[in-house]
C-alpha cells in the first residue's frame, strides 16, 4: 500500500467514532453525578458530589479520566448542576453548609445555603466562587459566560429587578407559607446580579372538607436554559393555579408544570404558561398530575420540556415531552411515551438535526428515547439497566450520546449502531444500586446488553460442590481470570467475586462464546453487606419452624430466625472461590442492628450455598417482638452496615 493510501486510510479512520464505553468513575468514596455534558473530540464531562464535596471529571473518547478535580468548603457541598462554556471553563452550583468555601469575586460572602463556582478548563484555578442566598437547583451559561440559576425561595428580600415578576412569599413557618421560583442572571465575573425575578402563586384546588387552605403553597424552579440570542427559559413546578401567566399563553389555567421565558435584555417576560391542568387532591394536599424536570431551547427560540404525567385511573406515571413556540402561545406538540410503567423523563437535549433526545427512569429500568423534529415519530428507544442514564444525556456533533447514571456510571452510545455486548454496571446481588464497587467474595449481579444467552441458564455445582466458570458459553473475567457463575442471561449475570483481587484496580469483562466485551472498571472495597430480601423489602428469612417469614407467618418471641447476606468482605475461613459451603462454620462476622435487642446465635458459612453468602441466625427477643408486627433490622460488619430490611414478628402474649 502506497504512502498516500496509508495517509488517506488514517484520515478516514480518524473520522470514525471511538468505540462506545461504559466506565465507573467511583472508588471507595460515594459519587453522585448531577450532569453529563458532551465535550470536544468525543470527550465527556461529569460533575456532582463526592462524599461531602464537589467534583468535576473529564474523560477522553475511550472513557479514560483525563481531568479530575475536587473542591470542599469544610462542610457539605452538594452539586445540583454543571455547565461547560465554549472555552472549556467549568461551572458548578448547588447547596452548601460549608463555612469555608474558597471564595473569589464573591456575590455573597456569608456562608450558604447555595453556592456557585467557576473553574478554568484544567481546573487549576478558581475564576469565581460565591455563596448564594438560596440553594441552586439548576444552572445554564450563555455565550458570554453569564450564569443563570434557579431554585426556590421564601425570602421577601430575594432580589427582583425592574420589569420582571416579584411574586410575594411568606416564611416556611407561617400559615399558607408561600415559596416562589426564582431565575437570576449572574454576571460572568460572578460578583454581580444582572437581573432577577420571583414567580409565585397562592390559590390551591382543595378537595371537599380539605384543610389545604391552611397548607403551604410551593412554586419552584427545576431547570433553566439559554438560547443563542440570550433569551432565558425557566421550567418549574407549582401546586397553585394562579401563577401570573402572560396574555395568550398556551395554557392559562392549570397546576403543576410551567414554563417561562425572559427576553435577552432581562427586563420583561416573553411568556409564562402552564403546561397542563390536571391534579388530584389527596387531603390536605393538591397533587399536580404533571411535573417537569428538564428544559432545552433551540436557535429559533422554541423550548422543549420533559417530565412526567400521572394518570389517577392507572395509578401510574408516563413520561412526556413538550415543544413550546417562541412566544409561549401554543404547544407545538406534546408527546407521551413509556406506556405508564412508572416512566419519568429527567433530561432533554436537541441534536444538530433537531431530534429531541430524552432520558429518564421507569419503575425498573432507565430509558433513552428520541423524537423526530415534528414530535410525532419515536425514532429511537432503548431500555438500559436502572442507574445508567437517569442523570442525563448529551448528544455530540458526531451523533454519539453521552450518558450518566446518578451513582457514578458514565457511558457513550452510538444510536446508529446496534447495541453491542457490554457490561453497563454491577450491584450486590442481595440489594443495591447499580455501580462498580465490589468486595471480596461478594455475590454480584452484572447488568448489560447481550452479555449472555437469550434463554436464561442457572448453574449446577459439580460433585465437589464447585460452581462452573463457564456457563452457556459465558465467562466473567476478573483481570483475565474466570470466576464462578450462578446464572446467565442476555441482560444479567450472577457471579461470585474472587476472595482476593489480583490488582489494586481490577477490571472485569464478559466473554460470550469467545467474544469479549470491553473492560469495565471496578472499585474494590472492604465490605458491602446486604441482606437478601423480597420485593416488599422484607428479609428473605426462615422462621424456626421452617416457614418463610411473612406477615402471615411472623416469628414468635424467643424463637430463632435465619437470614442470609453477601458482601461481608474477607473472612477467617479458608473458603475456596466459587464452592458451596459443605457445613456450618461459625465466625465473628456480623451483628444485628435494631432498636431493641436481637442476639446473633450463629454467623458464618451457609451450608449448601456458595461461599460468599453468610447465614446469620438471630434470637427474637420479647423487646424486639413488642415493636411489631414488623421491625427494622440491619446487618453490620466491622466496616459497613447494610440497608435495613423488615422482619415480621408477633407481639408477646403477656
mmCIF file with all atom_site columns, N, CA and C in Angstrom, residues 66-133:
data_model
loop_
_atom_site.group_PDB
_atom_site.id
_atom_site.type_symbol
_atom_site.label_atom_id
_atom_site.label_alt_id
_atom_site.label_comp_id
_atom_site.label_asym_id
_atom_site.label_entity_id
_atom_site.label_seq_id
_atom_site.pdbx_PDB_ins_code
_atom_site.Cartn_x
_atom_site.Cartn_y
_atom_site.Cartn_z
_atom_site.occupancy
_atom_site.B_iso_or_equiv
_atom_site.pdbx_formal_charge
_atom_site.auth_seq_id
_atom_site.auth_comp_id
_atom_site.auth_asym_id
_atom_site.auth_atom_id
_atom_site.pdbx_PDB_model_num
ATOM 1   N N  . UNK A 1 66  ? -9.129  12.111 32.219 1.00 0.00 ? 66  UNK A N  1
ATOM 2   C CA . UNK A 1 66  ? -8.005  12.987 31.876 1.00 0.00 ? 66  UNK A CA 1
ATOM 3   C C  . UNK A 1 66  ? -8.022  14.283 32.680 1.00 0.00 ? 66  UNK A C  1
ATOM 4   N N  . UNK A 1 67  ? -9.082  14.524 33.420 1.00 0.00 ? 67  UNK A N  1
ATOM 5   C CA . UNK A 1 67  ? -9.143  15.666 34.342 1.00 0.00 ? 67  UNK A CA 1
ATOM 6   C C  . UNK A 1 67  ? -9.970  15.247 35.539 1.00 0.00 ? 67  UNK A C  1
ATOM 7   N N  . UNK A 1 68  ? -9.427  15.506 36.712 1.00 0.00 ? 68  UNK A N  1
ATOM 8   C CA . UNK A 1 68  ? -10.119 15.138 37.952 1.00 0.00 ? 68  UNK A CA 1
ATOM 9   C C  . UNK A 1 68  ? -9.901  16.259 38.945 1.00 0.00 ? 68  UNK A C  1
ATOM 10  N N  . UNK A 1 69  ? -10.994 16.878 39.383 1.00 0.00 ? 69  UNK A N  1
ATOM 11  C CA . UNK A 1 69  ? -10.885 17.992 40.323 1.00 0.00 ? 69  UNK A CA 1
ATOM 12  C C  . UNK A 1 69  ? -11.927 17.853 41.414 1.00 0.00 ? 69  UNK A C  1
ATOM 13  N N  . UNK A 1 70  ? -11.529 18.168 42.634 1.00 0.00 ? 70  UNK A N  1
ATOM 14  C CA . UNK A 1 70  ? -12.458 18.184 43.764 1.00 0.00 ? 70  UNK A CA 1
ATOM 15  C C  . UNK A 1 70  ? -12.297 19.502 44.512 1.00 0.00 ? 70  UNK A C  1
ATOM 16  N N  . UNK A 1 71  ? -13.350 19.891 45.207 1.00 0.00 ? 71  UNK A N  1
ATOM 17  C CA . UNK A 1 71  ? -13.344 21.129 45.977 1.00 0.00 ? 71  UNK A CA 1
ATOM 18  C C  . UNK A 1 71  ? -14.294 20.947 47.148 1.00 0.00 ? 71  UNK A C  1
ATOM 19  N N  . UNK A 1 72  ? -13.887 21.451 48.322 1.00 0.00 ? 72  UNK A N  1
ATOM 20  C CA . UNK A 1 72  ? -14.729 21.318 49.507 1.00 0.00 ? 72  UNK A CA 1
ATOM 21  C C  . UNK A 1 72  ? -14.540 22.524 50.405 1.00 0.00 ? 72  UNK A C  1
ATOM 22  N N  . UNK A 1 73  ? -15.632 22.982 50.979 1.00 0.00 ? 73  UNK A N  1
ATOM 23  C CA . UNK A 1 73  ? -15.590 24.138 51.868 1.00 0.00 ? 73  UNK A CA 1
ATOM 24  C C  . UNK A 1 73  ? -15.629 23.766 53.330 1.00 0.00 ? 73  UNK A C  1
ATOM 25  N N  . UNK A 1 74  ? -15.176 22.553 53.665 1.00 0.00 ? 74  UNK A N  1
ATOM 26  C CA . UNK A 1 74  ? -15.125 22.069 55.055 1.00 0.00 ? 74  UNK A CA 1
ATOM 27  C C  . UNK A 1 74  ? -16.513 21.851 55.641 1.00 0.00 ? 74  UNK A C  1
ATOM 28  N N  . UNK A 1 75  ? -17.433 21.439 54.791 1.00 0.00 ? 75  UNK A N  1
ATOM 29  C CA . UNK A 1 75  ? -18.783 21.096 55.212 1.00 0.00 ? 75  UNK A CA 1
ATOM 30  C C  . UNK A 1 75  ? -19.365 20.174 54.164 1.00 0.00 ? 75  UNK A C  1
ATOM 31  N N  . UNK A 1 76  ? -20.659 20.316 53.882 1.00 0.00 ? 76  UNK A N  1
ATOM 32  C CA . UNK A 1 76  ? -21.313 19.510 52.858 1.00 0.00 ? 76  UNK A CA 1
ATOM 33  C C  . UNK A 1 76  ? -21.634 20.394 51.668 1.00 0.00 ? 76  UNK A C  1
ATOM 34  N N  . UNK A 1 77  ? -21.082 20.050 50.503 1.00 0.00 ? 77  UNK A N  1
ATOM 35  C CA . UNK A 1 77  ? -21.312 20.795 49.271 1.00 0.00 ? 77  UNK A CA 1
ATOM 36  C C  . UNK A 1 77  ? -21.952 19.852 48.257 1.00 0.00 ? 77  UNK A C  1
ATOM 37  N N  . UNK A 1 78  ? -23.223 20.053 47.987 1.00 0.00 ? 78  UNK A N  1
ATOM 38  C CA . UNK A 1 78  ? -23.950 19.186 47.056 1.00 0.00 ? 78  UNK A CA 1
ATOM 39  C C  . UNK A 1 78  ? -24.105 19.883 45.711 1.00 0.00 ? 78  UNK A C  1
ATOM 40  N N  . UNK A 1 79  ? -23.529 19.288 44.677 1.00 0.00 ? 79  UNK A N  1
ATOM 41  C CA . UNK A 1 79  ? -23.647 19.832 43.330 1.00 0.00 ? 79  UNK A CA 1
ATOM 42  C C  . UNK A 1 79  ? -24.963 19.377 42.717 1.00 0.00 ? 79  UNK A C  1
ATOM 43  N N  . UNK A 1 80  ? -25.785 20.330 42.292 1.00 0.00 ? 80  UNK A N  1
ATOM 44  C CA . UNK A 1 80  ? -27.048 20.009 41.628 1.00 0.00 ? 80  UNK A CA 1
ATOM 45  C C  . UNK A 1 80  ? -26.990 20.163 40.124 1.00 0.00 ? 80  UNK A C  1
ATOM 46  N N  . UNK A 1 81  ? -26.006 20.904 39.616 1.00 0.00 ? 81  UNK A N  1
ATOM 47  C CA . UNK A 1 81  ? -25.916 21.078 38.167 1.00 0.00 ? 81  UNK A CA 1
ATOM 48  C C  . UNK A 1 81  ? -24.509 21.507 37.788 1.00 0.00 ? 81  UNK A C  1
ATOM 49  N N  . UNK A 1 82  ? -24.225 21.378 36.485 1.00 0.00 ? 82  UNK A N  1
ATOM 50  C CA . UNK A 1 82  ? -22.902 21.670 35.938 1.00 0.00 ? 82  UNK A CA 1
ATOM 51  C C  . UNK A 1 82  ? -23.073 22.241 34.545 1.00 0.00 ? 82  UNK A C  1
ATOM 52  N N  . UNK A 1 83  ? -22.130 23.069 34.112 1.00 0.00 ? 83  UNK A N  1
ATOM 53  C CA . UNK A 1 83  ? -22.126 23.578 32.740 1.00 0.00 ? 83  UNK A CA 1
ATOM 54  C C  . UNK A 1 83  ? -20.680 23.751 32.289 1.00 0.00 ? 83  UNK A C  1
ATOM 55  N N  . UNK A 1 84  ? -20.482 23.722 30.976 1.00 0.00 ? 84  UNK A N  1
ATOM 56  C CA . UNK A 1 84  ? -19.183 23.949 30.359 1.00 0.00 ? 84  UNK A CA 1
ATOM 57  C C  . UNK A 1 84  ? -19.374 25.018 29.294 1.00 0.00 ? 84  UNK A C  1
ATOM 58  N N  . UNK A 1 85  ? -18.541 26.055 29.287 1.00 0.00 ? 85  UNK A N  1
ATOM 59  C CA . UNK A 1 85  ? -18.693 27.062 28.245 1.00 0.00 ? 85  UNK A CA 1
ATOM 60  C C  . UNK A 1 85  ? -17.793 26.749 27.055 1.00 0.00 ? 85  UNK A C  1
ATOM 61  N N  . UNK A 1 86  ? -17.855 27.602 26.022 1.00 0.00 ? 86  UNK A N  1
ATOM 62  C CA . UNK A 1 86  ? -17.134 27.334 24.782 1.00 0.00 ? 86  UNK A CA 1
ATOM 63  C C  . UNK A 1 86  ? -15.625 27.293 24.985 1.00 0.00 ? 86  UNK A C  1
ATOM 64  N N  . UNK A 1 87  ? -15.120 27.984 26.000 1.00 0.00 ? 87  UNK A N  1
ATOM 65  C CA . UNK A 1 87  ? -13.691 27.987 26.284 1.00 0.00 ? 87  UNK A CA 1
ATOM 66  C C  . UNK A 1 87  ? -13.256 26.797 27.138 1.00 0.00 ? 87  UNK A C  1
ATOM 67  N N  . UNK A 1 88  ? -14.221 26.007 27.605 1.00 0.00 ? 88  UNK A N  1
ATOM 68  C CA . UNK A 1 88  ? -13.905 24.860 28.441 1.00 0.00 ? 88  UNK A CA 1
ATOM 69  C C  . UNK A 1 88  ? -13.925 25.140 29.922 1.00 0.00 ? 88  UNK A C  1
ATOM 70  N N  . UNK A 1 89  ? -14.309 26.362 30.320 1.00 0.00 ? 89  UNK A N  1
ATOM 71  C CA . UNK A 1 89  ? -14.438 26.649 31.756 1.00 0.00 ? 89  UNK A CA 1
ATOM 72  C C  . UNK A 1 89  ? -15.568 25.816 32.358 1.00 0.00 ? 89  UNK A C  1
ATOM 73  N N  . UNK A 1 90  ? -15.425 25.465 33.621 1.00 0.00 ? 90  UNK A N  1
ATOM 74  C CA . UNK A 1 90  ? -16.327 24.538 34.297 1.00 0.00 ? 90  UNK A CA 1
ATOM 75  C C  . UNK A 1 90  ? -17.111 25.284 35.364 1.00 0.00 ? 90  UNK A C  1
ATOM 76  N N  . UNK A 1 91  ? -18.424 25.109 35.351 1.00 0.00 ? 91  UNK A N  1
ATOM 77  C CA . UNK A 1 91  ? -19.302 25.771 36.307 1.00 0.00 ? 91  UNK A CA 1
ATOM 78  C C  . UNK A 1 91  ? -20.038 24.711 37.127 1.00 0.00 ? 91  UNK A C  1
ATOM 79  N N  . UNK A 1 92  ? -20.080 24.899 38.438 1.00 0.00 ? 92  UNK A N  1
ATOM 80  C CA . UNK A 1 92  ? -20.793 24.008 39.351 1.00 0.00 ? 92  UNK A CA 1
ATOM 81  C C  . UNK A 1 92  ? -21.654 24.861 40.276 1.00 0.00 ? 92  UNK A C  1
ATOM 82  N N  . UNK A 1 93  ? -22.828 24.346 40.631 1.00 0.00 ? 93  UNK A N  1
ATOM 83  C CA . UNK A 1 93  ? -23.696 25.080 41.547 1.00 0.00 ? 93  UNK A CA 1
ATOM 84  C C  . UNK A 1 93  ? -24.563 24.097 42.311 1.00 0.00 ? 93  UNK A C  1
ATOM 85  N N  . UNK A 1 94  ? -25.008 24.524 43.510 1.00 0.00 ? 94  UNK A N  1
ATOM 86  C CA . UNK A 1 94  ? -25.844 23.639 44.313 1.00 0.00 ? 94  UNK A CA 1
ATOM 87  C C  . UNK A 1 94  ? -26.137 24.206 45.681 1.00 0.00 ? 94  UNK A C  1
ATOM 88  N N  . UNK A 1 95  ? -26.043 23.340 46.676 1.00 0.00 ? 95  UNK A N  1
ATOM 89  C CA . UNK A 1 95  ? -26.405 23.678 48.054 1.00 0.00 ? 95  UNK A CA 1
ATOM 90  C C  . UNK A 1 95  ? -25.212 23.378 48.959 1.00 0.00 ? 95  UNK A C  1
ATOM 91  N N  . UNK A 1 96  ? -25.036 24.188 49.999 1.00 0.00 ? 96  UNK A N  1
ATOM 92  C CA . UNK A 1 96  ? -23.885 24.000 50.877 1.00 0.00 ? 96  UNK A CA 1
ATOM 93  C C  . UNK A 1 96  ? -24.200 24.436 52.302 1.00 0.00 ? 96  UNK A C  1
ATOM 94  N N  . UNK A 1 97  ? -23.524 23.795 53.253 1.00 0.00 ? 97  UNK A N  1
ATOM 95  C CA . UNK A 1 97  ? -23.479 24.310 54.622 1.00 0.00 ? 97  UNK A CA 1
ATOM 96  C C  . UNK A 1 97  ? -22.031 24.561 55.037 1.00 0.00 ? 97  UNK A C  1
ATOM 97  N N  . UNK A 1 98  ? -21.140 24.599 54.051 1.00 0.00 ? 98  UNK A N  1
ATOM 98  C CA . UNK A 1 98  ? -19.716 24.792 54.330 1.00 0.00 ? 98  UNK A CA 1
ATOM 99  C C  . UNK A 1 98  ? -19.425 26.201 54.829 1.00 0.00 ? 98  UNK A C  1
ATOM 100 N N  . UNK A 1 99  ? -18.605 26.319 55.851 1.00 0.00 ? 99  UNK A N  1
ATOM 101 C CA . UNK A 1 99  ? -18.246 27.655 56.348 1.00 0.00 ? 99  UNK A CA 1
ATOM 102 C C  . UNK A 1 99  ? -17.043 28.264 55.637 1.00 0.00 ? 99  UNK A C  1
ATOM 103 N N  . UNK A 1 100 ? -16.298 27.433 54.876 1.00 0.00 ? 100 UNK A N  1
ATOM 104 C CA . UNK A 1 100 ? -15.016 27.898 54.339 1.00 0.00 ? 100 UNK A CA 1
ATOM 105 C C  . UNK A 1 100 ? -14.889 27.637 52.845 1.00 0.00 ? 100 UNK A C  1
ATOM 106 N N  . UNK A 1 101 ? -15.932 27.901 52.088 1.00 0.00 ? 101 UNK A N  1
ATOM 107 C CA . UNK A 1 101 ? -15.813 27.815 50.647 1.00 0.00 ? 101 UNK A CA 1
ATOM 108 C C  . UNK A 1 101 ? -14.723 28.796 50.200 1.00 0.00 ? 101 UNK A C  1
ATOM 109 N N  . UNK A 1 102 ? -13.790 28.356 49.359 1.00 0.00 ? 102 UNK A N  1
ATOM 110 C CA . UNK A 1 102 ? -12.704 29.260 48.940 1.00 0.00 ? 102 UNK A CA 1
ATOM 111 C C  . UNK A 1 102 ? -13.221 30.327 47.977 1.00 0.00 ? 102 UNK A C  1
ATOM 112 N N  . UNK A 1 103 ? -13.619 31.466 48.508 1.00 0.00 ? 103 UNK A N  1
ATOM 113 C CA . UNK A 1 103 ? -14.300 32.498 47.739 1.00 0.00 ? 103 UNK A CA 1
ATOM 114 C C  . UNK A 1 103 ? -13.337 33.260 46.829 1.00 0.00 ? 103 UNK A C  1
ATOM 115 N N  . UNK A 1 104 ? -13.884 33.683 45.694 1.00 0.00 ? 104 UNK A N  1
ATOM 116 C CA . UNK A 1 104 ? -13.161 34.570 44.777 1.00 0.00 ? 104 UNK A CA 1
ATOM 117 C C  . UNK A 1 104 ? -14.190 35.409 44.035 1.00 0.00 ? 104 UNK A C  1
ATOM 118 N N  . UNK A 1 105 ? -14.044 36.717 44.062 1.00 0.00 ? 105 UNK A N  1
ATOM 119 C CA . UNK A 1 105 ? -15.014 37.646 43.463 1.00 0.00 ? 105 UNK A CA 1
ATOM 120 C C  . UNK A 1 105 ? -16.437 37.289 43.885 1.00 0.00 ? 105 UNK A C  1
ATOM 121 N N  . UNK A 1 106 ? -16.689 37.142 45.176 1.00 0.00 ? 106 UNK A N  1
ATOM 122 C CA . UNK A 1 106 ? -17.997 36.616 45.586 1.00 0.00 ? 106 UNK A CA 1
ATOM 123 C C  . UNK A 1 106 ? -19.121 37.630 45.430 1.00 0.00 ? 106 UNK A C  1
ATOM 124 N N  . UNK A 1 107 ? -20.262 37.134 45.011 1.00 0.00 ? 107 UNK A N  1
ATOM 125 C CA . UNK A 1 107 ? -21.505 37.889 45.068 1.00 0.00 ? 107 UNK A CA 1
ATOM 126 C C  . UNK A 1 107 ? -21.989 37.981 46.507 1.00 0.00 ? 107 UNK A C  1
ATOM 127 N N  . UNK A 1 108 ? -21.739 36.921 47.270 1.00 0.00 ? 108 UNK A N  1
ATOM 128 C CA . UNK A 1 108 ? -22.150 36.842 48.683 1.00 0.00 ? 108 UNK A CA 1
ATOM 129 C C  . UNK A 1 108 ? -21.032 36.173 49.455 1.00 0.00 ? 108 UNK A C  1
ATOM 130 N N  . UNK A 1 109 ? -20.619 36.789 50.543 1.00 0.00 ? 109 UNK A N  1
ATOM 131 C CA . UNK A 1 109 ? -19.517 36.248 51.342 1.00 0.00 ? 109 UNK A CA 1
ATOM 132 C C  . UNK A 1 109 ? -19.983 35.428 52.532 1.00 0.00 ? 109 UNK A C  1
ATOM 133 N N  . UNK A 1 110 ? -21.205 35.687 53.020 1.00 0.00 ? 110 UNK A N  1
ATOM 134 C CA . UNK A 1 110 ? -21.692 34.933 54.165 1.00 0.00 ? 110 UNK A CA 1
ATOM 135 C C  . UNK A 1 110 ? -22.073 33.524 53.730 1.00 0.00 ? 110 UNK A C  1
ATOM 136 N N  . UNK A 1 111 ? -21.774 32.514 54.542 1.00 0.00 ? 111 UNK A N  1
ATOM 137 C CA . UNK A 1 111 ? -21.976 31.123 54.119 1.00 0.00 ? 111 UNK A CA 1
ATOM 138 C C  . UNK A 1 111 ? -23.417 30.774 53.796 1.00 0.00 ? 111 UNK A C  1
ATOM 139 N N  . UNK A 1 112 ? -23.578 29.991 52.733 1.00 0.00 ? 112 UNK A N  1
ATOM 140 C CA . UNK A 1 112 ? -24.765 29.279 52.331 1.00 0.00 ? 112 UNK A CA 1
ATOM 141 C C  . UNK A 1 112 ? -26.001 30.119 52.131 1.00 0.00 ? 112 UNK A C  1
ATOM 142 N N  . UNK A 1 113 ? -27.098 29.397 51.825 1.00 0.00 ? 113 UNK A N  1
ATOM 143 C CA . UNK A 1 113 ? -27.186 27.939 51.645 1.00 0.00 ? 113 UNK A CA 1
ATOM 144 C C  . UNK A 1 113 ? -26.901 27.457 50.226 1.00 0.00 ? 113 UNK A C  1
ATOM 145 N N  . UNK A 1 114 ? -26.687 28.395 49.269 1.00 0.00 ? 114 UNK A N  1
ATOM 146 C CA . UNK A 1 114 ? -26.345 27.996 47.911 1.00 0.00 ? 114 UNK A CA 1
ATOM 147 C C  . UNK A 1 114 ? -24.915 28.371 47.586 1.00 0.00 ? 114 UNK A C  1
ATOM 148 N N  . UNK A 1 115 ? -24.419 27.867 46.450 1.00 0.00 ? 115 UNK A N  1
ATOM 149 C CA . UNK A 1 115 ? -23.082 28.243 46.003 1.00 0.00 ? 115 UNK A CA 1
ATOM 150 C C  . UNK A 1 115 ? -23.009 28.151 44.483 1.00 0.00 ? 115 UNK A C  1
ATOM 151 N N  . UNK A 1 116 ? -22.047 28.879 43.921 1.00 0.00 ? 116 UNK A N  1
ATOM 152 C CA . UNK A 1 116 ? -21.716 28.781 42.505 1.00 0.00 ? 116 UNK A CA 1
ATOM 153 C C  . UNK A 1 116 ? -20.209 28.933 42.356 1.00 0.00 ? 116 UNK A C  1
ATOM 154 N N  . UNK A 1 117 ? -19.625 28.104 41.492 1.00 0.00 ? 117 UNK A N  1
ATOM 155 C CA . UNK A 1 117 ? -18.170 28.083 41.306 1.00 0.00 ? 117 UNK A CA 1
ATOM 156 C C  . UNK A 1 117 ? -17.873 28.025 39.818 1.00 0.00 ? 117 UNK A C  1
ATOM 157 N N  . UNK A 1 118 ? -16.845 28.769 39.388 1.00 0.00 ? 118 UNK A N  1
ATOM 158 C CA . UNK A 1 118 ? -16.346 28.700 38.018 1.00 0.00 ? 118 UNK A CA 1
ATOM 159 C C  . UNK A 1 118 ? -14.866 28.364 38.067 1.00 0.00 ? 118 UNK A C  1
ATOM 160 N N  . UNK A 1 119 ? -14.478 27.293 37.364 1.00 0.00 ? 119 UNK A N  1
ATOM 161 C CA . UNK A 1 119 ? -13.088 26.847 37.290 1.00 0.00 ? 119 UNK A CA 1
ATOM 162 C C  . UNK A 1 119 ? -12.567 27.023 35.869 1.00 0.00 ? 119 UNK A C  1
ATOM 163 N N  . UNK A 1 120 ? -11.265 27.231 35.729 1.00 0.00 ? 120 UNK A N  1
ATOM 164 C CA . UNK A 1 120 ? -10.680 27.304 34.396 1.00 0.00 ? 120 UNK A CA 1
ATOM 165 C C  . UNK A 1 120 ? -10.665 25.910 33.763 1.00 0.00 ? 120 UNK A C  1
ATOM 166 N N  . UNK A 1 121 ? -10.342 25.782 32.465 1.00 0.00 ? 121 UNK A N  1
ATOM 167 C CA . UNK A 1 121 ? -10.520 24.495 31.776 1.00 0.00 ? 121 UNK A CA 1
ATOM 168 C C  . UNK A 1 121 ? -9.769  23.313 32.375 1.00 0.00 ? 121 UNK A C  1
ATOM 169 N N  . UNK A 1 122 ? -8.602  23.518 32.958 1.00 0.00 ? 122 UNK A N  1
ATOM 170 C CA . UNK A 1 122 ? -7.913  22.379 33.569 1.00 0.00 ? 122 UNK A CA 1
ATOM 171 C C  . UNK A 1 122 ? -8.125  22.327 35.079 1.00 0.00 ? 122 UNK A C  1
ATOM 172 N N  . UNK A 1 123 ? -9.059  23.143 35.576 1.00 0.00 ? 123 UNK A N  1
ATOM 173 C CA . UNK A 1 123 ? -9.474  23.135 36.990 1.00 0.00 ? 123 UNK A CA 1
ATOM 174 C C  . UNK A 1 123 ? -8.333  23.434 37.946 1.00 0.00 ? 123 UNK A C  1
ATOM 175 N N  . UNK A 1 124 ? -7.343  24.177 37.475 1.00 0.00 ? 124 UNK A N  1
ATOM 176 C CA . UNK A 1 124 ? -6.239  24.563 38.351 1.00 0.00 ? 124 UNK A CA 1
ATOM 177 C C  . UNK A 1 124 ? -6.473  25.914 39.014 1.00 0.00 ? 124 UNK A C  1
ATOM 178 N N  . UNK A 1 125 ? -7.478  26.666 38.525 1.00 0.00 ? 125 UNK A N  1
ATOM 179 C CA . UNK A 1 125 ? -7.755  27.981 39.092 1.00 0.00 ? 125 UNK A CA 1
ATOM 180 C C  . UNK A 1 125 ? -9.249  28.148 39.341 1.00 0.00 ? 125 UNK A C  1
ATOM 181 N N  . UNK A 1 126 ? -9.572  28.796 40.435 1.00 0.00 ? 126 UNK A N  1
ATOM 182 C CA . UNK A 1 126 ? -10.944 29.216 40.696 1.00 0.00 ? 126 UNK A CA 1
ATOM 183 C C  . UNK A 1 126 ? -11.111 30.603 40.090 1.00 0.00 ? 126 UNK A C  1
ATOM 184 N N  . UNK A 1 127 ? -11.962 30.745 39.084 1.00 0.00 ? 127 UNK A N  1
ATOM 185 C CA . UNK A 1 127 ? -12.184 32.032 38.440 1.00 0.00 ? 127 UNK A CA 1
ATOM 186 C C  . UNK A 1 127 ? -13.189 32.863 39.223 1.00 0.00 ? 127 UNK A C  1
ATOM 187 N N  . UNK A 1 128 ? -14.210 32.206 39.765 1.00 0.00 ? 128 UNK A N  1
ATOM 188 C CA . UNK A 1 128 ? -15.017 32.830 40.803 1.00 0.00 ? 128 UNK A CA 1
ATOM 189 C C  . UNK A 1 128 ? -15.653 31.740 41.653 1.00 0.00 ? 128 UNK A C  1
ATOM 190 N N  . UNK A 1 129 ? -15.931 32.099 42.892 1.00 0.00 ? 129 UNK A N  1
ATOM 191 C CA . UNK A 1 129 ? -16.622 31.198 43.817 1.00 0.00 ? 129 UNK A CA 1
ATOM 192 C C  . UNK A 1 129 ? -17.395 32.058 44.788 1.00 0.00 ? 129 UNK A C  1
ATOM 193 N N  . UNK A 1 130 ? -18.674 31.778 44.925 1.00 0.00 ? 130 UNK A N  1
ATOM 194 C CA . UNK A 1 130 ? -19.530 32.603 45.760 1.00 0.00 ? 130 UNK A CA 1
ATOM 195 C C  . UNK A 1 130 ? -20.591 31.776 46.461 1.00 0.00 ? 130 UNK A C  1
ATOM 196 N N  . UNK A 1 131 ? -20.986 32.218 47.627 1.00 0.00 ? 131 UNK A N  1
ATOM 197 C CA . UNK A 1 131 ? -22.210 31.718 48.230 1.00 0.00 ? 131 UNK A CA 1
ATOM 198 C C  . UNK A 1 131 ? -23.397 32.381 47.535 1.00 0.00 ? 131 UNK A C  1
ATOM 199 N N  . UNK A 1 132 ? -24.576 31.763 47.701 1.00 0.00 ? 132 UNK A N  1
ATOM 200 C CA . UNK A 1 132 ? -25.788 32.329 47.125 1.00 0.00 ? 132 UNK A CA 1
ATOM 201 C C  . UNK A 1 132 ? -26.887 32.245 48.172 1.00 0.00 ? 132 UNK A C  1
ATOM 202 N N  . UNK A 1 133 ? -27.838 33.165 48.101 1.00 0.00 ? 133 UNK A N  1
ATOM 203 C CA . UNK A 1 133 ? -28.815 33.315 49.182 1.00 0.00 ? 133 UNK A CA 1
ATOM 204 C C  . UNK A 1 133 ? -29.837 32.193 49.256 1.00 0.00 ? 133 UNK A C  1
#
